[in-house]
Short mmCIF file of C-alpha atoms in Angstrom, two decimals:
data_model
loop_
_atom_site.label_atom_id
_atom_site.label_comp_id
_atom_site.label_asym_id
_atom_site.label_seq_id
_atom_site.Cartn_x
_atom_site.Cartn_y
_atom_site.Cartn_z
CA MET K 19 -110.26 -44.66 17.54
CA ALA K 20 -108.72 -41.28 18.39
CA TRP K 21 -109.25 -39.89 21.88
CA ARG K 22 -111.34 -36.99 20.59
CA ASN K 23 -113.80 -39.54 19.21
CA VAL K 24 -113.81 -41.47 22.49
CA ILE K 25 -114.83 -38.42 24.55
CA GLN K 26 -117.32 -37.17 21.98
CA GLY K 27 -120.75 -36.77 23.55
CA GLY K 28 -119.41 -35.71 26.94
CA PRO K 29 -119.79 -32.29 28.61
CA ALA K 30 -117.95 -29.33 27.11
CA LEU K 31 -116.45 -28.54 30.50
CA PRO K 32 -115.71 -31.09 33.26
CA LEU K 33 -118.47 -31.29 35.83
CA LEU K 34 -115.98 -31.68 38.69
CA LEU K 35 -112.49 -30.43 39.36
CA GLY K 36 -110.03 -33.14 38.33
CA ALA K 37 -112.36 -34.74 35.76
CA GLU K 38 -110.57 -33.19 32.78
CA LEU K 39 -110.38 -35.69 29.93
CA GLU K 40 -108.82 -33.94 26.95
CA PRO K 41 -105.28 -33.70 28.42
CA TYR K 42 -105.30 -37.32 29.61
CA PRO K 43 -106.12 -39.85 26.84
CA TYR K 44 -107.41 -43.25 27.98
CA ILE K 45 -107.29 -42.37 31.67
CA SER K 46 -108.81 -45.10 33.84
CA GLY K 47 -111.77 -44.68 36.16
CA TYR K 48 -109.40 -45.03 39.10
CA GLY K 49 -107.25 -42.24 37.62
CA LEU K 50 -110.24 -39.92 37.41
CA LEU K 51 -111.24 -40.66 41.00
CA ARG K 52 -107.69 -40.08 42.17
CA ARG K 53 -107.50 -36.69 40.47
CA MET K 54 -110.93 -35.65 41.79
CA THR K 55 -110.23 -36.69 45.39
CA GLN K 56 -106.84 -34.97 45.32
CA LEU K 57 -107.81 -31.71 43.62
CA GLY K 58 -111.46 -31.43 44.69
CA ARG K 59 -111.07 -32.78 48.24
CA LEU K 60 -114.38 -34.62 47.88
CA MET K 61 -116.46 -35.35 50.95
CA GLY K 62 -118.29 -38.56 51.79
CA VAL K 63 -121.62 -37.31 50.45
CA GLU K 64 -120.02 -36.36 47.15
CA LEU K 65 -118.34 -39.76 46.79
CA THR K 66 -121.69 -41.44 47.45
CA ALA K 67 -123.20 -39.37 44.66
CA LEU K 68 -120.42 -40.66 42.41
CA GLY K 69 -121.35 -44.28 43.18
CA ILE K 70 -118.71 -45.00 45.85
CA ARG K 71 -120.72 -45.89 48.94
CA ASN K 72 -118.48 -47.91 51.25
CA ARG K 73 -115.22 -45.95 51.36
CA VAL K 74 -113.66 -48.12 54.08
CA THR K 75 -113.40 -51.35 52.09
CA SER K 76 -114.04 -50.15 48.52
CA ASP K 77 -111.34 -50.83 45.96
CA ALA K 78 -111.64 -48.01 43.44
CA LEU K 79 -109.90 -50.03 40.74
CA ILE K 80 -112.26 -53.00 41.00
CA ALA K 81 -115.31 -50.73 41.28
CA THR K 82 -114.52 -48.87 38.06
CA GLN K 83 -113.05 -51.57 35.81
CA ARG K 84 -115.87 -54.13 35.86
CA PRO K 85 -119.52 -53.61 34.90
CA GLY K 86 -121.78 -52.75 37.77
CA ALA K 87 -123.63 -50.02 39.61
CA PRO K 88 -120.54 -48.08 40.84
CA LYS K 89 -119.08 -47.77 37.34
CA ALA K 90 -122.42 -46.84 35.75
CA ARG K 91 -123.17 -44.25 38.43
CA LEU K 92 -119.73 -42.66 38.11
CA LEU K 93 -120.13 -42.33 34.33
CA GLN K 94 -123.59 -40.86 34.82
CA ALA K 95 -122.43 -38.37 37.45
CA LEU K 96 -119.64 -37.14 35.16
CA GLY K 97 -121.93 -36.95 32.11
CA LEU K 98 -119.98 -39.64 30.24
CA LEU K 99 -122.68 -42.24 29.56
CA ALA K 100 -122.91 -41.16 25.91
CA THR K 101 -119.14 -41.50 25.42
CA HIS K 102 -116.82 -44.49 25.05
CA VAL K 103 -114.60 -43.43 27.96
CA GLY K 104 -115.74 -46.26 30.24
CA ASP K 105 -114.94 -48.88 27.58
CA TYR K 106 -111.23 -48.42 28.24
CA TRP K 107 -111.38 -48.72 32.03
CA SER K 108 -111.28 -52.50 31.83
CA PRO K 109 -107.94 -54.31 31.29
CA GLU K 110 -109.77 -56.75 29.00
CA VAL K 111 -109.78 -54.27 26.10
CA TRP K 112 -106.00 -53.88 26.41
CA SER K 113 -105.28 -57.62 26.47
CA PRO K 114 -104.05 -59.34 23.28
CA LEU K 115 -105.79 -62.53 24.46
CA ARG K 116 -109.48 -63.09 25.07
CA THR K 117 -109.73 -63.76 28.77
CA GLY K 118 -113.46 -64.16 29.41
CA ARG K 119 -113.41 -61.08 31.66
CA VAL K 120 -111.36 -62.83 34.36
CA LEU K 121 -108.97 -59.86 34.53
CA GLU K 122 -111.72 -57.55 35.74
CA HIS K 123 -112.19 -59.57 38.92
CA GLN K 124 -108.55 -59.73 39.98
CA ASN K 125 -107.88 -57.79 43.17
CA LEU K 126 -104.42 -56.45 42.30
CA PRO K 127 -102.27 -53.63 43.68
CA ILE K 128 -101.94 -50.44 41.70
CA ARG K 129 -99.10 -50.34 39.16
CA ASP K 130 -97.99 -46.76 38.62
CA CYS K 131 -95.61 -44.82 36.43
CA PRO K 132 -94.06 -42.21 38.76
CA LEU K 133 -94.23 -39.49 36.07
CA CYS K 134 -97.86 -40.25 35.28
CA ALA K 135 -98.74 -40.45 38.99
CA ALA K 136 -97.62 -36.84 39.46
CA HIS K 137 -100.60 -35.90 37.26
CA GLY K 138 -102.84 -38.43 38.99
CA TYR K 139 -102.96 -40.33 35.67
CA HIS K 140 -103.44 -44.07 35.54
CA CYS K 141 -104.27 -46.31 32.57
CA ALA K 142 -105.83 -49.78 32.69
CA LEU K 143 -102.96 -50.91 30.47
CA PHE K 144 -100.62 -50.55 33.46
CA GLN K 145 -102.43 -53.41 35.26
CA LEU K 146 -101.50 -56.04 32.67
CA PRO K 147 -98.75 -58.25 34.14
CA PHE K 148 -96.67 -58.41 30.95
CA ILE K 149 -96.31 -54.60 30.70
CA ASP K 150 -93.16 -53.62 32.59
CA HIS K 151 -92.62 -49.97 31.60
CA CYS K 152 -94.74 -46.94 30.83
CA PRO K 153 -94.94 -46.82 27.00
CA TRP K 154 -94.59 -43.02 26.75
CA HIS K 155 -92.27 -42.24 29.68
CA SER K 156 -90.21 -45.47 29.56
CA ALA K 157 -90.30 -45.47 33.38
CA LYS K 158 -90.64 -48.76 35.23
CA LEU K 159 -94.11 -49.47 36.59
CA GLU K 160 -94.02 -49.82 40.38
CA THR K 161 -96.42 -51.45 42.83
CA GLY K 162 -94.60 -50.44 46.00
CA CYS K 163 -94.06 -47.15 47.78
CA PRO K 164 -90.58 -45.75 46.96
CA HIS K 165 -90.17 -44.61 50.58
CA CYS K 166 -91.35 -47.52 52.73
CA GLY K 167 -91.80 -50.34 50.20
CA ARG K 168 -95.43 -51.04 51.11
CA ILE K 169 -97.66 -52.42 48.38
CA CYS K 170 -100.07 -49.72 47.19
CA TRP K 171 -103.76 -50.54 46.74
CA ALA K 172 -106.62 -48.55 45.23
CA ARG K 173 -108.26 -47.88 48.58
CA PHE K 174 -109.36 -44.63 50.18
CA GLN K 175 -107.36 -43.06 52.97
CA PRO K 176 -109.11 -41.67 56.09
CA ASP K 177 -109.14 -38.22 54.46
CA LEU K 178 -111.00 -39.80 51.47
CA ARG K 179 -108.08 -39.38 49.06
CA LEU K 180 -106.69 -41.95 46.66
CA GLY K 181 -103.08 -42.65 45.76
CA ARG K 182 -101.40 -41.87 49.09
CA CYS K 183 -99.34 -44.48 50.93
CA GLU K 184 -99.94 -45.24 54.61
CA CYS K 185 -96.52 -43.76 55.39
CA GLY K 186 -97.66 -40.42 53.97
CA TYR K 187 -95.81 -40.50 50.66
CA ASP K 188 -97.81 -39.25 47.69
CA ALA K 189 -96.49 -39.00 44.13
CA PHE K 190 -99.36 -36.66 43.22
CA GLU K 191 -98.34 -33.02 42.67
CA VAL K 192 -101.07 -30.40 42.73
CA ARG K 193 -99.34 -27.93 40.42
CA THR K 194 -98.40 -30.61 37.89
CA ALA K 195 -101.94 -32.01 37.85
CA SER K 196 -103.65 -28.62 37.49
CA ILE K 197 -101.64 -25.71 36.08
CA ASP K 198 -99.18 -27.93 34.18
CA MET K 199 -101.64 -30.60 33.09
CA TRP K 200 -101.19 -29.68 29.42
CA ARG K 201 -97.56 -30.72 29.68
CA PHE K 202 -98.69 -34.32 29.82
CA PRO K 203 -97.67 -36.03 26.52
CA ALA K 204 -101.27 -36.36 25.35
CA ALA K 205 -100.45 -36.53 21.63
CA ASN K 206 -97.92 -39.34 22.10
CA VAL K 207 -100.28 -41.25 24.38
CA ASP K 208 -103.16 -40.88 21.93
CA ALA K 209 -101.12 -42.06 18.93
CA TRP K 210 -99.45 -44.97 20.73
CA ALA K 211 -102.61 -46.21 22.47
CA SER K 212 -104.66 -46.05 19.26
CA ARG K 213 -102.13 -48.26 17.44
CA TYR K 214 -101.87 -50.65 20.38
CA LEU K 215 -105.63 -51.03 20.78
CA ASP K 216 -106.05 -51.82 17.06
CA TRP K 217 -103.32 -54.46 17.34
CA ALA K 218 -104.77 -55.99 20.52
CA ALA K 219 -108.25 -56.19 18.99
CA GLU K 220 -106.83 -58.05 15.98
CA GLU K 221 -104.89 -60.44 18.23
CA ARG K 222 -107.98 -61.28 20.29
CA LYS K 223 -109.71 -62.65 17.20
CA SER K 224 -107.42 -65.69 17.18
CA ARG K 225 -106.06 -66.02 20.74
CA LEU K 226 -108.03 -67.41 23.67
CA LEU K 227 -106.77 -67.72 27.25
CA VAL K 228 -107.73 -70.65 29.50
CA VAL K 229 -107.00 -70.35 33.22
CA PRO K 230 -107.43 -72.69 36.21
CA ALA K 231 -110.50 -71.08 37.74
CA PRO K 232 -110.06 -72.06 41.42
CA HIS K 233 -106.62 -70.42 41.49
CA ASN K 234 -105.40 -66.82 41.33
CA ASP K 235 -101.77 -67.72 40.58
CA TRP K 236 -102.26 -67.89 36.82
CA LEU K 237 -101.17 -64.29 36.12
CA PRO K 238 -97.46 -65.23 35.58
CA GLY K 239 -98.60 -67.83 33.06
CA TYR K 240 -100.78 -65.28 31.29
CA ALA K 241 -97.85 -62.85 31.18
CA ALA K 242 -95.52 -65.51 29.73
CA LEU K 243 -98.02 -66.38 27.00
CA ALA K 244 -98.66 -62.74 26.12
CA ARG K 245 -94.93 -62.07 25.84
CA GLN K 246 -94.83 -64.43 22.85
CA SER K 247 -96.46 -61.67 20.77
CA LEU K 248 -94.25 -60.01 18.20
CA GLY K 249 -96.19 -56.78 18.62
CA LEU K 250 -94.86 -56.38 22.17
CA GLU K 251 -91.18 -56.23 21.21
CA GLY K 252 -89.51 -53.27 22.89
CA LEU K 253 -92.38 -52.80 25.34
CA CYS K 254 -91.68 -55.74 27.65
CA ALA K 255 -88.39 -55.93 29.48
CA THR K 256 -86.36 -59.11 29.29
CA VAL K 257 -87.12 -60.94 32.52
CA LYS K 258 -85.92 -64.29 33.78
CA SER K 259 -88.91 -66.51 34.27
CA THR K 260 -89.29 -70.03 35.61
CA ALA K 261 -92.27 -70.59 33.32
CA GLU K 262 -92.13 -73.60 31.00
CA LEU K 263 -93.83 -73.37 27.61
CA GLU K 264 -95.11 -76.32 25.59
CA GLU K 265 -96.66 -75.89 22.15
CA PHE K 266 -98.79 -78.53 20.44
CA SER K 267 -99.07 -77.90 16.70
CA ASP K 268 -98.08 -81.20 15.12
CA VAL K 269 -99.23 -82.23 11.66
CA GLY K 270 -101.51 -85.26 11.48
CA ASP K 271 -105.05 -86.53 11.60
CA ASP K 272 -107.61 -85.54 14.18
CA PRO K 273 -108.81 -88.21 16.65
CA PRO K 274 -111.84 -90.27 15.60
CA GLU K 275 -115.34 -89.48 16.79
CA GLY K 276 -115.98 -90.35 20.41
CA GLU K 277 -112.34 -89.96 21.43
CA PHE K 278 -113.17 -86.97 23.65
CA TRP K 279 -115.90 -88.76 25.60
CA SER K 280 -113.53 -89.75 28.38
CA TRP K 281 -111.83 -86.35 28.46
CA SER K 282 -115.22 -84.67 28.77
CA LEU K 283 -115.71 -86.42 32.10
CA LEU K 284 -112.96 -84.28 33.63
CA GLY K 285 -114.06 -81.05 35.22
CA GLY K 286 -117.71 -81.99 34.94
CA GLU K 287 -120.60 -81.12 37.19
CA ARG K 288 -119.85 -84.15 39.44
CA PRO K 289 -116.38 -85.26 40.53
CA LEU K 290 -115.58 -88.82 39.51
CA THR K 291 -113.31 -91.43 41.09
CA PHE K 292 -112.29 -93.42 37.99
CA VAL K 293 -112.11 -92.16 34.41
CA PRO K 294 -111.57 -94.34 31.30
CA LEU K 295 -108.89 -92.51 29.31
CA PRO K 296 -107.60 -93.35 25.81
CA ALA K 297 -105.21 -96.29 25.58
CA THR K 298 -102.37 -93.93 24.58
CA MET K 299 -102.36 -92.60 28.13
CA HIS K 300 -101.26 -95.92 29.66
CA VAL K 301 -97.59 -95.55 28.71
CA LYS K 302 -97.55 -91.88 29.71
CA LEU K 303 -99.12 -92.55 33.09
CA ALA K 304 -96.66 -95.37 33.77
CA GLN K 305 -93.81 -92.96 33.04
CA ALA K 306 -95.46 -90.34 35.25
CA THR K 307 -95.48 -92.94 38.03
CA ARG K 308 -91.73 -93.43 37.64
CA ASP K 309 -91.20 -89.66 37.70
CA ALA K 310 -93.17 -89.30 40.93
CA VAL K 311 -91.24 -92.10 42.65
CA ALA K 312 -87.92 -90.65 41.44
CA ALA K 313 -88.47 -87.69 43.79
CA PHE K 314 -87.80 -89.96 46.79
CA PRO K 315 -84.40 -91.34 47.86
CA ALA K 316 -83.41 -94.78 46.56
CA GLU K 317 -83.57 -96.34 50.02
CA THR K 318 -87.12 -95.13 50.75
CA PRO K 319 -89.14 -98.18 51.88
CA THR K 320 -92.51 -99.03 50.40
CA PRO K 321 -95.22 -97.84 52.81
CA PHE K 322 -97.15 -100.70 54.39
CA GLU K 323 -100.45 -99.10 53.40
CA LEU K 324 -99.40 -98.89 49.73
CA ALA K 325 -98.08 -102.45 49.66
CA THR K 326 -101.35 -103.73 51.09
CA LEU K 327 -103.53 -101.85 48.60
CA THR K 328 -101.52 -102.64 45.45
CA GLY K 329 -99.98 -106.03 46.23
CA LEU K 330 -96.40 -104.75 46.23
CA GLU K 331 -93.69 -106.60 48.13
CA GLU K 332 -93.36 -105.43 51.72
CA GLY K 333 -89.96 -104.44 53.06
CA ARG K 334 -88.67 -103.65 49.58
CA ALA K 335 -87.51 -100.23 48.41
CA LEU K 336 -90.18 -98.07 46.77
CA LYS K 337 -88.15 -97.58 43.58
CA GLN K 338 -87.50 -101.32 43.21
CA ASN K 339 -91.19 -102.13 43.49
CA PHE K 340 -92.20 -99.53 40.94
CA ALA K 341 -89.42 -100.47 38.54
CA ASP K 342 -91.10 -103.88 38.18
CA ARG K 343 -94.71 -102.68 38.28
CA PRO K 344 -94.95 -99.02 37.17
CA GLU K 345 -98.60 -99.46 36.17
CA CYS K 346 -99.83 -100.76 39.54
CA LEU K 347 -101.37 -97.42 40.57
CA ILE K 348 -103.40 -97.14 37.37
CA ALA K 349 -105.53 -99.90 38.86
CA PRO K 350 -108.01 -101.22 39.73
CA TYR K 351 -108.71 -102.01 36.09
CA GLY K 352 -105.52 -101.19 34.18
CA LEU K 353 -106.26 -101.76 30.49
CA SER K 354 -109.85 -102.89 29.99
CA SER K 355 -111.17 -105.01 27.13
CA ASP K 356 -111.82 -101.92 25.01
CA LYS K 357 -108.21 -100.76 25.58
CA SER K 358 -109.23 -97.89 27.88
CA THR K 359 -106.92 -96.76 30.66
CA TRP K 360 -108.80 -96.46 33.93
CA LEU K 361 -107.22 -93.80 36.14
CA ASN K 362 -107.97 -93.15 39.79
CA LEU K 363 -108.43 -89.37 39.96
CA SER K 364 -107.69 -89.31 43.69
CA ALA K 365 -104.00 -89.47 42.72
CA VAL K 366 -104.28 -86.49 40.32
CA ASP K 367 -103.76 -82.87 41.26
CA PRO K 368 -107.40 -81.61 41.50
CA THR K 369 -106.57 -78.27 39.88
CA THR K 370 -105.04 -80.01 36.86
CA ALA K 371 -108.03 -82.32 36.44
CA TYR K 372 -110.39 -79.35 36.59
CA PHE K 373 -108.21 -77.43 34.14
CA CYS K 374 -108.59 -80.20 31.54
CA GLY K 375 -112.33 -79.56 31.60
CA GLU K 376 -111.74 -75.83 31.26
CA LEU K 377 -109.55 -76.42 28.19
CA LEU K 378 -112.34 -78.37 26.52
CA ARG K 379 -114.86 -75.69 27.38
CA GLY K 380 -112.54 -73.01 25.98
CA ALA K 381 -112.10 -74.85 22.68
CA ILE K 382 -115.88 -75.16 22.27
CA SER K 383 -116.67 -71.57 23.24
CA GLY K 384 -113.77 -70.15 21.20
CA LEU K 385 -115.23 -71.62 18.02
CA ASP K 386 -118.82 -70.75 18.98
CA VAL K 387 -119.85 -74.40 18.70
CA ARG K 388 -123.32 -75.01 20.08
CA LEU K 389 -123.84 -77.95 22.39
CA ASP K 390 -126.27 -80.64 21.26
CA GLY K 391 -129.45 -80.07 23.20
CA CYS K 392 -130.47 -83.70 22.73
CA SER K 393 -127.48 -85.04 24.65
CA ARG K 394 -128.19 -86.66 27.98
CA SER K 395 -125.28 -85.09 29.89
CA LEU K 396 -122.81 -82.24 29.70
CA ALA K 397 -119.99 -84.71 28.99
CA ALA K 398 -121.87 -86.19 26.03
CA ALA K 399 -122.68 -82.73 24.68
CA ARG K 400 -119.05 -81.62 24.91
CA SER K 401 -117.81 -84.81 23.26
CA HIS K 402 -120.26 -84.42 20.37
CA ALA K 403 -119.29 -80.76 19.90
CA LEU K 404 -115.55 -81.53 19.88
CA ASP K 405 -116.00 -84.22 17.23
CA GLY K 406 -116.83 -81.49 14.72
CA ILE K 407 -113.85 -79.22 15.46
CA SER K 408 -110.98 -79.17 13.02
CA GLY K 409 -107.57 -79.26 14.69
CA ARG K 410 -108.84 -81.01 17.82
CA ARG K 411 -105.71 -83.19 17.80
CA HIS K 412 -103.81 -80.27 19.35
CA VAL K 413 -106.29 -80.20 22.23
CA ALA K 414 -105.93 -83.98 22.70
CA ARG K 415 -102.12 -83.80 22.84
CA ALA K 416 -102.27 -80.92 25.30
CA LEU K 417 -104.71 -82.82 27.52
CA GLU K 418 -102.41 -85.83 27.62
CA ALA K 419 -99.43 -83.72 28.70
CA ILE K 420 -101.43 -81.77 31.29
CA LEU K 421 -102.98 -84.83 32.92
CA ALA K 422 -99.69 -86.74 32.98
CA ARG K 423 -97.99 -83.88 34.81
CA GLY K 424 -100.91 -83.44 37.16
CA TYR K 425 -100.76 -87.16 37.91
CA THR K 426 -97.04 -86.91 38.70
CA GLN K 427 -97.62 -84.05 41.14
CA GLY K 428 -100.69 -85.60 42.74
CA LEU K 429 -99.10 -89.02 43.08
CA GLU K 430 -96.05 -87.58 44.81
CA ALA K 431 -98.37 -85.88 47.30
CA VAL K 432 -100.23 -89.17 47.93
CA LEU K 433 -96.99 -91.11 48.47
CA ARG K 434 -95.70 -88.39 50.77
CA SER K 435 -98.86 -88.63 52.91
CA MET K 436 -98.17 -92.36 53.43
CA MET K 437 -94.58 -91.87 54.58
CA ALA K 438 -93.53 -91.66 58.21
CA ALA K 439 -92.94 -88.15 59.47
CA GLY K 440 -89.34 -86.97 59.69
CA LYS K 441 -88.10 -89.10 56.75
CA LEU K 442 -89.55 -87.05 53.90
CA PRO K 443 -87.27 -85.50 51.24
CA LYS K 444 -87.60 -81.97 50.00
CA ARG K 445 -90.77 -81.40 48.00
CA GLN K 446 -90.45 -81.09 44.24
CA PRO K 447 -91.51 -77.79 42.62
CA TRP K 448 -95.25 -77.59 42.04
CA PHE K 449 -96.48 -76.11 38.76
CA LEU K 450 -99.78 -74.60 37.67
CA PRO K 451 -101.01 -74.81 34.04
CA THR K 452 -102.28 -71.92 31.92
CA ALA K 453 -103.09 -72.35 28.23
CA GLU K 454 -103.64 -70.39 25.05
CA ILE K 455 -105.73 -71.72 22.15
CA ILE K 456 -104.92 -70.23 18.75
CA ILE K 457 -107.90 -70.29 16.40
CA VAL K 458 -107.69 -69.23 12.74
CA LYS K 459 -110.55 -69.56 10.25
CA ASN K 460 -112.66 -71.82 12.47
CA GLU K 461 -109.75 -74.19 13.01
CA ILE K 462 -107.51 -74.77 16.02
CA ARG K 463 -103.98 -74.13 14.79
CA SER K 464 -102.13 -74.81 18.03
CA VAL K 465 -102.36 -74.97 21.81
CA ARG K 466 -99.74 -73.47 24.11
CA VAL K 467 -99.47 -74.62 27.71
CA CYS K 468 -97.48 -72.61 30.22
CA TRP K 469 -96.38 -74.10 33.55
CA THR K 470 -95.56 -71.62 36.30
CA ALA K 471 -94.27 -72.38 39.79
CA THR K 472 -96.77 -72.10 42.62
CA SER K 473 -97.13 -73.18 46.23
CA PRO K 474 -97.96 -76.88 46.61
CA PRO K 475 -101.03 -77.85 48.60
CA PRO K 476 -100.42 -79.04 52.16
CA SER K 477 -99.48 -82.68 52.43
CA LYS K 478 -102.15 -84.48 54.43
CA ARG K 479 -103.65 -87.90 54.73
CA THR K 480 -107.08 -88.71 53.35
CA VAL K 481 -107.87 -90.60 56.56
CA GLY K 482 -106.10 -89.14 59.54
CA ILE K 483 -104.54 -91.39 62.17
CA PRO K 484 -104.96 -89.88 65.63
CA ALA K 485 -101.71 -89.36 67.49
CA PRO K 486 -101.36 -91.14 70.85
CA VAL K 487 -102.37 -88.99 73.75
CA SER K 488 -100.52 -89.32 77.03
CA PRO K 489 -102.79 -89.84 80.03
CA ALA K 490 -103.48 -86.62 81.83
CA LYS K 491 -102.41 -86.30 85.42
CA LYS K 492 -105.21 -86.20 87.92
CA THR K 493 -105.37 -82.98 89.86
CA LYS K 494 -107.50 -82.15 92.82
CA SER K 495 -110.22 -79.74 91.92
CA LYS K 496 -110.62 -76.81 94.20
CA ARG K 497 -114.23 -76.25 95.13
CA LEU K 498 -115.36 -72.69 95.45
CA ARG K 499 -116.39 -71.93 99.01
CA PRO K 500 -118.37 -68.98 100.28
CA PRO K 501 -116.18 -66.24 101.77
CA THR K 502 -115.59 -66.45 105.50
CA ARG K 503 -115.96 -63.62 107.96
CA LEU K 504 -112.27 -62.84 107.71
CA THR K 505 -112.20 -62.74 103.94
CA ARG K 506 -115.32 -60.57 103.82
CA ARG K 507 -113.68 -57.98 106.04
CA ALA K 508 -110.42 -58.18 104.05
CA SER K 509 -112.28 -57.51 100.83
CA ASN K 510 -114.38 -54.71 102.37
CA MET K 511 -117.52 -56.74 101.96
CA PRO K 512 -120.41 -55.90 104.26
CA PRO K 513 -120.79 -58.36 107.17
CA LYS K 514 -123.47 -60.99 106.86
CA LYS K 515 -126.55 -60.24 108.90
#
């Protein structure tokens, strides 16, 4: 859609100074507010009329990019409700992956092109983490002030302006944004953005993003997955990333019916202690146990608590014990009579376990599969829905890899909590999963999992052991006495009658 069609239905002339649309295709709501507060010097009453009530804590980017009263009131005040201008204020419409609107709720700093910022222009495209440069100026997008290095946020300054750093630096230029506004490359922006939006809309038909909901550190994973798009060649700079990509697209048969029952128990409405996983997980979990123990030095002794719980030999090195019995922590049941692998989820990274449930939910919602209303639980409904999905084998392989890695990380944390303080080795890198499900013609073609480095949770014991407290020394308490005659006179107090 060309920009002239997007703004069709709006006022012939801007209702406020700085609200000009024709020279600035696909300007964001934050960009409009920045231009209006800079050129029009709006007062508090005027900002309230525009839908911005609390100027002290309001984030103009969040307020304008997600649906809500502030965005609707701003569009109404500018006479743009009949246009499609507000549709392009959200980063979701610029994303090549369906994200379930999670991008709209991310509180992120402003990413600016210095040449665009001189006009007060900002586009929601700039907020996507995989876009490194301005597409029409080829300038690097910056989040920090070029003078002091502070991170810039979309918050109002005490003079009710937007876009100015706390140090006083402001990339906005009044003459450029007013008299010279027609020098902005509107034609190039319009042509490029129209092509990009058509491409992104086509990509979203087959690409679905799954993120670990309790975390906000999934943006690097999302960026790494988006950079796999051929349509972004030349737009994204070559950056060195620590992200690890795994793709599951093997040829074979889908799992039999009922195979996803155990997986559906993960990330459910109630946290479980033990989960019966498919028998294929037993070998992988035993290897994950070896990987977790390998993070500790060879001479690390087996903790007394662990030896007592699992029946390991006391006084023996941890690696020696686990070399003989790598499956001891998959207890208490190990392999049951129906060949299920019972796993204690307390030794699994909670975020990873929750993410497995999110991956299942994403596969079901991405194919618009309706849950069976006759099922007795959410797990049973999900399992029944997954049994009818073609290509579900890719989801099963991805789940196995995700849970095995989450078990390795969680188990290392559990073992570390049992060790004596002062003898712990350096912690292994902790990784967070993000996934992309590729769906073509109602079939899952592949699943990509991206692992990005993140901060590990604090190492702590489930049951704390109180540290010994040294007996406190007894001190004589000084009783407060009423002031004497001498002290009353010294303190200018009136004598007692």
